[in-house]
């Protein structure tokens, strides 16, 4: 029985976009492509959207031949196909991944720039273990699931420590830093962690202080992911609400968030002032 993937990986989507582009450039119809591999037009559609599983090398090779691609292009595309077959880092714990987050994890892994705005709570990749535990407890009473998801969140943070990690620019509203999550000891540990993270060359943290007044981040917590050009994929914006998660990839939709991010960044403290501000918050949370 064929294995089903709930969400396409970035590599499989990249592969699909490339196959669709190659077919268009060769002026080959989806029906003709399907006939070449003894398949159906829905199967070609699944290939071109990254949702066909399993991927069959013989079929991809035949499509590339039909589209008239060079041996070098064919080799590169088949290598991408093999990459698309590799499991994502979280798939061995798929049972504890909150609905919709698998797609986010896949995009994060491929992104070279992360831009986030935090309002009521800190971005997950910035959280210390006890802070994360308190946040996760709000959403489930199953203690074993809480611990599984805390472990998953800590694994997710390894992305920022890998070789050639993505850059991260985090804008954090002051309210998220003054709110006591768990205990003041937890908050001191959390703020100390932010100070340490800000020393890493790939991480920049900027606080939006209360003195900034009203700003667009008060109601627009989101994550903006920029993917490298070779993925042939657009930027992605991810948001969460009580109704679930949402992904935005259309250019006009992403542009709204990019504009909002620029406006919020403009009223945030510079990194140097942010470091001073965070050290002051350690005293605020002293018991």
CSV table of C-alpha atoms in Angstrom, one decimal:
chain,number,residue,atom,x,y,z
A,1,UNK,CA,0.0,0.0,0.0
A,2,UNK,CA,1.3,3.4,-0.9
A,3,UNK,CA,2.4,5.6,2.0
A,4,UNK,CA,0.5,8.8,2.4
A,5,UNK,CA,2.1,12.0,3.4
A,6,UNK,CA,-0.2,14.5,5.2
A,7,UNK,CA,1.8,17.5,4.0
A,8,UNK,CA,4.3,17.9,1.1
A,9,UNK,CA,7.9,18.6,2.1
A,10,UNK,CA,9.7,21.6,0.7
A,11,UNK,CA,11.9,19.4,-1.5
A,12,UNK,CA,8.8,17.7,-3.0
A,13,UNK,CA,7.1,21.0,-3.6
A,14,UNK,CA,10.3,22.3,-5.2
A,15,UNK,CA,10.4,19.2,-7.4
A,16,UNK,CA,6.8,19.7,-8.4
A,17,UNK,CA,7.3,23.3,-9.3
A,18,UNK,CA,10.3,22.4,-11.4
A,19,UNK,CA,8.4,19.6,-13.2
A,20,UNK,CA,5.5,22.0,-13.9
A,21,UNK,CA,7.9,24.6,-15.3
A,22,UNK,CA,9.6,22.0,-17.5
A,23,UNK,CA,6.3,20.8,-18.8
A,24,UNK,CA,5.1,24.3,-19.6
A,25,UNK,CA,8.4,25.2,-21.4
A,26,UNK,CA,8.1,22.0,-23.5
A,27,UNK,CA,4.4,22.8,-24.3
A,28,UNK,CA,3.4,19.3,-23.2
A,29,UNK,CA,-0.2,18.9,-21.9
A,30,UNK,CA,-0.9,17.2,-18.6
A,31,UNK,CA,-2.7,14.5,-20.5
A,32,UNK,CA,0.3,13.8,-22.7
A,33,UNK,CA,2.6,13.7,-19.7
A,34,UNK,CA,0.3,11.2,-18.0
A,35,UNK,CA,0.2,9.0,-21.0
A,36,UNK,CA,4.0,8.9,-21.1
A,37,UNK,CA,4.1,7.3,-17.7
A,38,UNK,CA,0.9,5.3,-18.0
A,39,UNK,CA,-0.7,7.4,-15.4
A,40,UNK,CA,-3.5,9.9,-15.1
A,41,UNK,CA,-3.8,13.7,-15.2
A,42,UNK,CA,-4.6,13.8,-11.4
A,43,UNK,CA,-1.3,12.0,-10.9
A,44,UNK,CA,0.6,14.6,-12.9
A,45,UNK,CA,-1.2,17.2,-10.8
A,46,UNK,CA,0.0,15.5,-7.6
A,47,UNK,CA,3.5,15.4,-8.8
A,48,UNK,CA,3.4,19.1,-9.7
A,49,UNK,CA,2.0,20.1,-6.3
A,50,UNK,CA,4.4,17.8,-4.3
A,51,UNK,CA,1.7,15.5,-3.1
A,52,UNK,CA,2.5,12.4,-5.1
A,53,UNK,CA,3.8,9.6,-2.9
A,54,UNK,CA,5.7,7.4,-3.3
A,55,UNK,CA,8.0,9.2,-5.9
A,56,UNK,CA,9.0,6.8,-8.7
A,57,UNK,CA,12.4,7.5,-10.2
A,58,UNK,CA,11.5,5.7,-13.5
A,59,UNK,CA,8.5,8.1,-13.9
A,60,UNK,CA,10.4,11.2,-13.1
A,61,UNK,CA,13.1,10.2,-15.6
A,62,UNK,CA,10.6,9.6,-18.3
A,63,UNK,CA,8.9,13.0,-17.8
A,64,UNK,CA,12.3,14.7,-17.9
A,65,UNK,CA,13.1,12.9,-21.2
A,66,UNK,CA,9.7,13.9,-22.6
A,67,UNK,CA,10.3,17.5,-21.6
A,68,UNK,CA,13.7,17.5,-23.4
A,69,UNK,CA,15.8,18.4,-20.4
A,70,UNK,CA,19.6,18.0,-20.6
A,71,UNK,CA,21.5,15.2,-18.8
A,72,UNK,CA,22.8,17.7,-16.3
A,73,UNK,CA,19.2,19.0,-15.6
A,74,UNK,CA,17.9,15.4,-15.3
A,75,UNK,CA,20.7,14.4,-12.9
A,76,UNK,CA,20.0,17.5,-10.7
A,77,UNK,CA,16.3,16.9,-10.7
A,78,UNK,CA,16.6,13.2,-9.8
A,79,UNK,CA,18.9,14.2,-7.0
A,80,UNK,CA,16.2,16.6,-5.8
A,81,UNK,CA,13.7,13.7,-6.0
A,82,UNK,CA,15.9,11.6,-3.7
A,83,UNK,CA,16.1,14.5,-1.3
A,84,UNK,CA,12.3,14.7,-1.3
A,85,UNK,CA,12.2,11.1,-0.1
A,86,UNK,CA,14.1,11.8,3.0
A,87,UNK,CA,12.0,12.0,6.2
A,88,UNK,CA,11.7,15.3,8.0
A,89,UNK,CA,13.4,15.6,11.4
A,90,UNK,CA,10.0,15.5,13.2
A,91,UNK,CA,8.4,12.5,11.4
A,92,UNK,CA,9.6,10.0,14.0
A,93,UNK,CA,7.4,12.0,16.5
A,94,UNK,CA,4.6,12.8,14.0
A,95,UNK,CA,2.0,11.6,16.5
A,96,UNK,CA,2.7,14.4,18.9
A,97,UNK,CA,3.0,17.2,16.3
A,98,UNK,CA,0.1,19.6,16.6
A,99,UNK,CA,-2.1,19.7,13.6
A,100,UNK,CA,-0.7,21.9,10.8
A,101,UNK,CA,2.8,22.3,12.3
A,102,UNK,CA,4.4,19.6,10.2
A,103,UNK,CA,4.2,21.9,7.2
A,104,UNK,CA,5.7,24.7,9.2
A,105,UNK,CA,8.6,22.6,10.4
A,106,UNK,CA,9.3,21.6,6.8
A,107,UNK,CA,9.4,25.2,5.6
A,108,UNK,CA,11.5,26.3,8.6
A,109,UNK,CA,14.1,23.6,7.8
A,110,UNK,CA,14.5,25.0,4.2
A,111,UNK,CA,14.3,28.7,5.1
A,112,UNK,CA,17.4,30.9,5.3
A,113,UNK,CA,15.7,33.8,7.1
A,114,UNK,CA,13.1,33.8,9.9
A,115,UNK,CA,11.3,37.0,10.9
A,116,UNK,CA,8.9,36.8,13.8
A,117,UNK,CA,6.7,39.1,15.8
A,118,UNK,CA,5.7,38.1,19.3
A,119,UNK,CA,2.9,39.7,21.3
A,120,UNK,CA,1.4,37.7,24.2
A,121,UNK,CA,4.1,35.0,24.4
A,122,UNK,CA,7.5,34.3,23.0
A,123,UNK,CA,8.2,32.6,19.7
A,124,UNK,CA,8.7,28.8,20.3
A,125,UNK,CA,12.3,28.7,19.1
A,126,UNK,CA,13.2,31.2,21.8
A,127,UNK,CA,11.5,29.4,24.8
A,128,UNK,CA,13.3,27.7,27.6
A,129,UNK,CA,12.0,24.3,28.6
A,130,UNK,CA,9.9,25.4,31.7
A,131,UNK,CA,8.4,28.4,29.8
A,132,UNK,CA,7.5,26.1,26.9
A,133,UNK,CA,5.9,23.6,29.4
A,134,UNK,CA,3.7,26.2,30.9
A,135,UNK,CA,2.5,27.4,27.5
A,136,UNK,CA,1.8,23.9,26.3
A,137,UNK,CA,-0.1,23.0,29.4
A,138,UNK,CA,-2.6,25.7,28.5
A,139,UNK,CA,-3.6,23.7,25.5
A,140,UNK,CA,-3.8,20.1,26.8
A,141,UNK,CA,-4.3,18.4,30.1
A,142,UNK,CA,-2.6,15.2,29.0
A,143,UNK,CA,0.7,15.4,30.9
A,144,UNK,CA,2.4,12.8,28.8
A,145,UNK,CA,1.5,14.8,25.7
A,146,UNK,CA,2.8,17.9,27.3
A,147,UNK,CA,6.2,16.3,27.9
A,148,UNK,CA,6.3,15.0,24.4
A,149,UNK,CA,5.6,18.4,22.9
A,150,UNK,CA,8.1,20.1,25.2
A,151,UNK,CA,10.7,17.6,23.8
A,152,UNK,CA,9.6,18.3,20.3
A,153,UNK,CA,9.9,22.1,20.8
A,154,UNK,CA,13.4,21.7,22.2
A,155,UNK,CA,14.4,19.6,19.1
A,156,UNK,CA,12.9,22.3,16.9
A,157,UNK,CA,15.3,24.8,18.4
A,158,UNK,CA,18.3,22.8,17.1
A,159,UNK,CA,17.6,24.4,13.7
A,160,UNK,CA,19.2,27.6,15.0
A,161,UNK,CA,22.4,25.7,16.1
A,162,UNK,CA,22.9,23.6,13.0
A,163,UNK,CA,25.8,24.2,10.6
A,164,UNK,CA,24.8,27.2,8.4
A,165,UNK,CA,21.7,28.1,10.4
A,166,UNK,CA,19.0,30.5,9.2
A,167,UNK,CA,19.2,34.0,10.5
A,168,UNK,CA,16.5,35.0,13.0
A,169,UNK,CA,15.2,38.5,13.7
A,170,UNK,CA,12.7,38.4,16.6
A,171,UNK,CA,10.6,41.5,17.5
A,172,UNK,CA,9.1,41.0,21.0
A,173,UNK,CA,6.5,43.2,22.6
A,174,UNK,CA,7.4,44.2,26.2
A,175,UNK,CA,4.1,42.7,27.4
A,176,UNK,CA,5.3,39.2,26.5
A,177,UNK,CA,8.4,39.7,28.7
A,178,UNK,CA,6.7,41.2,31.7
A,179,UNK,CA,3.9,38.6,31.8
A,180,UNK,CA,4.8,35.9,34.4
A,181,UNK,CA,4.6,32.5,32.7
A,182,UNK,CA,5.1,29.8,35.4
A,183,UNK,CA,7.0,31.8,37.9
A,184,UNK,CA,9.4,34.7,38.2
A,185,UNK,CA,12.3,32.2,38.4
A,186,UNK,CA,11.1,30.8,35.1
A,187,UNK,CA,11.0,34.3,33.6
A,188,UNK,CA,14.5,35.1,34.8
A,189,UNK,CA,15.8,32.0,33.2
A,190,UNK,CA,13.8,32.8,30.0
A,191,UNK,CA,15.2,36.4,29.8
A,192,UNK,CA,18.7,35.2,30.5
A,193,UNK,CA,18.3,32.8,27.7
A,194,UNK,CA,17.2,35.6,25.3
A,195,UNK,CA,20.3,37.6,26.3
A,196,UNK,CA,22.5,34.6,25.5
A,197,UNK,CA,20.7,34.0,22.2
A,198,UNK,CA,21.2,37.6,21.1
A,199,UNK,CA,25.0,37.0,21.3
A,200,UNK,CA,24.8,34.5,18.5
A,201,UNK,CA,25.8,35.9,15.1
A,202,UNK,CA,22.6,34.5,13.4
A,203,UNK,CA,20.1,35.8,16.0
A,204,UNK,CA,18.9,39.4,16.5
A,205,UNK,CA,16.4,40.3,19.2
A,206,UNK,CA,14.7,43.6,19.5
A,207,UNK,CA,12.1,44.6,22.1
A,208,UNK,CA,9.1,46.8,21.3
A,209,UNK,CA,8.7,48.7,24.5
A,210,UNK,CA,5.5,50.1,26.0
A,211,UNK,CA,6.8,53.5,25.1
A,212,UNK,CA,6.3,52.6,21.4
A,213,UNK,CA,2.5,52.9,22.1
A,214,UNK,CA,0.1,51.3,19.7
A,215,UNK,CA,1.7,49.3,17.0
A,216,UNK,CA,0.7,46.6,14.4
A,217,UNK,CA,2.3,43.8,16.4
A,218,UNK,CA,-0.3,44.1,19.1
A,219,UNK,CA,-2.8,42.1,17.0
A,220,UNK,CA,-0.4,40.6,14.4
A,221,UNK,CA,1.9,37.9,16.0
A,222,UNK,CA,3.3,36.0,13.0
A,223,UNK,CA,6.3,34.2,11.5
A,224,UNK,CA,7.6,35.3,8.1
A,225,UNK,CA,9.9,32.7,6.4
A,226,UNK,CA,12.2,33.6,3.5
A,227,UNK,CA,13.3,30.7,1.4
A,228,UNK,CA,16.5,30.7,-0.7
A,229,UNK,CA,16.1,31.3,-4.5
A,230,UNK,CA,17.1,27.8,-5.5
A,231,UNK,CA,14.0,26.4,-3.8
A,232,UNK,CA,11.9,28.3,-6.4
A,233,UNK,CA,9.4,28.9,-3.7
A,234,UNK,CA,7.8,32.2,-2.4
A,235,UNK,CA,8.0,33.6,1.1
A,236,UNK,CA,5.7,32.1,3.6
A,237,UNK,CA,3.9,33.7,6.5
A,238,UNK,CA,2.5,31.6,9.3
A,239,UNK,CA,-0.1,32.7,11.9
A,240,UNK,CA,-2.0,31.0,14.7
A,241,UNK,CA,-5.4,31.7,16.3
A,242,UNK,CA,-8.1,29.8,18.3
A,243,UNK,CA,-9.4,28.6,14.9
A,244,UNK,CA,-6.1,27.0,14.0
A,245,UNK,CA,-3.1,27.9,11.9
A,246,UNK,CA,-2.9,29.7,8.6
A,247,UNK,CA,-0.3,29.9,5.8
A,248,UNK,CA,0.0,32.8,3.4
A,249,UNK,CA,2.1,32.5,0.2
A,250,UNK,CA,0.3,34.8,-2.3
A,251,UNK,CA,2.5,37.8,-3.1
A,252,UNK,CA,-0.2,40.4,-2.1
A,253,UNK,CA,-0.9,38.6,1.2
A,254,UNK,CA,2.8,38.3,2.2
A,255,UNK,CA,3.3,41.9,1.2
A,256,UNK,CA,0.9,43.0,3.9
A,257,UNK,CA,2.8,41.2,6.6
A,258,UNK,CA,6.1,42.4,5.3
A,259,UNK,CA,4.8,46.0,5.5
A,260,UNK,CA,3.6,45.3,9.0
A,261,UNK,CA,6.9,43.9,10.1
A,262,UNK,CA,8.8,46.9,8.8
A,263,UNK,CA,6.5,49.2,10.7
A,264,UNK,CA,7.0,47.2,13.9
A,265,UNK,CA,10.7,47.0,13.5
A,266,UNK,CA,10.8,50.8,13.0
A,267,UNK,CA,9.5,51.4,16.6
A,268,UNK,CA,11.5,48.6,18.3
A,269,UNK,CA,14.6,49.2,20.4
A,270,UNK,CA,18.0,48.7,18.7
A,271,UNK,CA,19.8,45.5,19.6
A,272,UNK,CA,22.1,47.3,22.0
A,273,UNK,CA,19.3,49.0,23.8
A,274,UNK,CA,17.4,45.7,23.8
A,275,UNK,CA,20.2,43.9,25.6
A,276,UNK,CA,20.2,46.7,28.3
A,277,UNK,CA,16.4,46.5,28.5
A,278,UNK,CA,16.5,42.7,29.0
A,279,UNK,CA,19.1,43.0,31.8
A,280,UNK,CA,16.7,45.4,33.5
A,281,UNK,CA,13.9,42.9,33.3
A,282,UNK,CA,16.0,40.4,35.3
A,283,UNK,CA,15.6,42.8,38.2
A,284,UNK,CA,11.8,43.3,37.5
A,285,UNK,CA,11.4,39.5,37.9
A,286,UNK,CA,13.5,39.2,41.0
A,287,UNK,CA,11.6,37.5,43.8
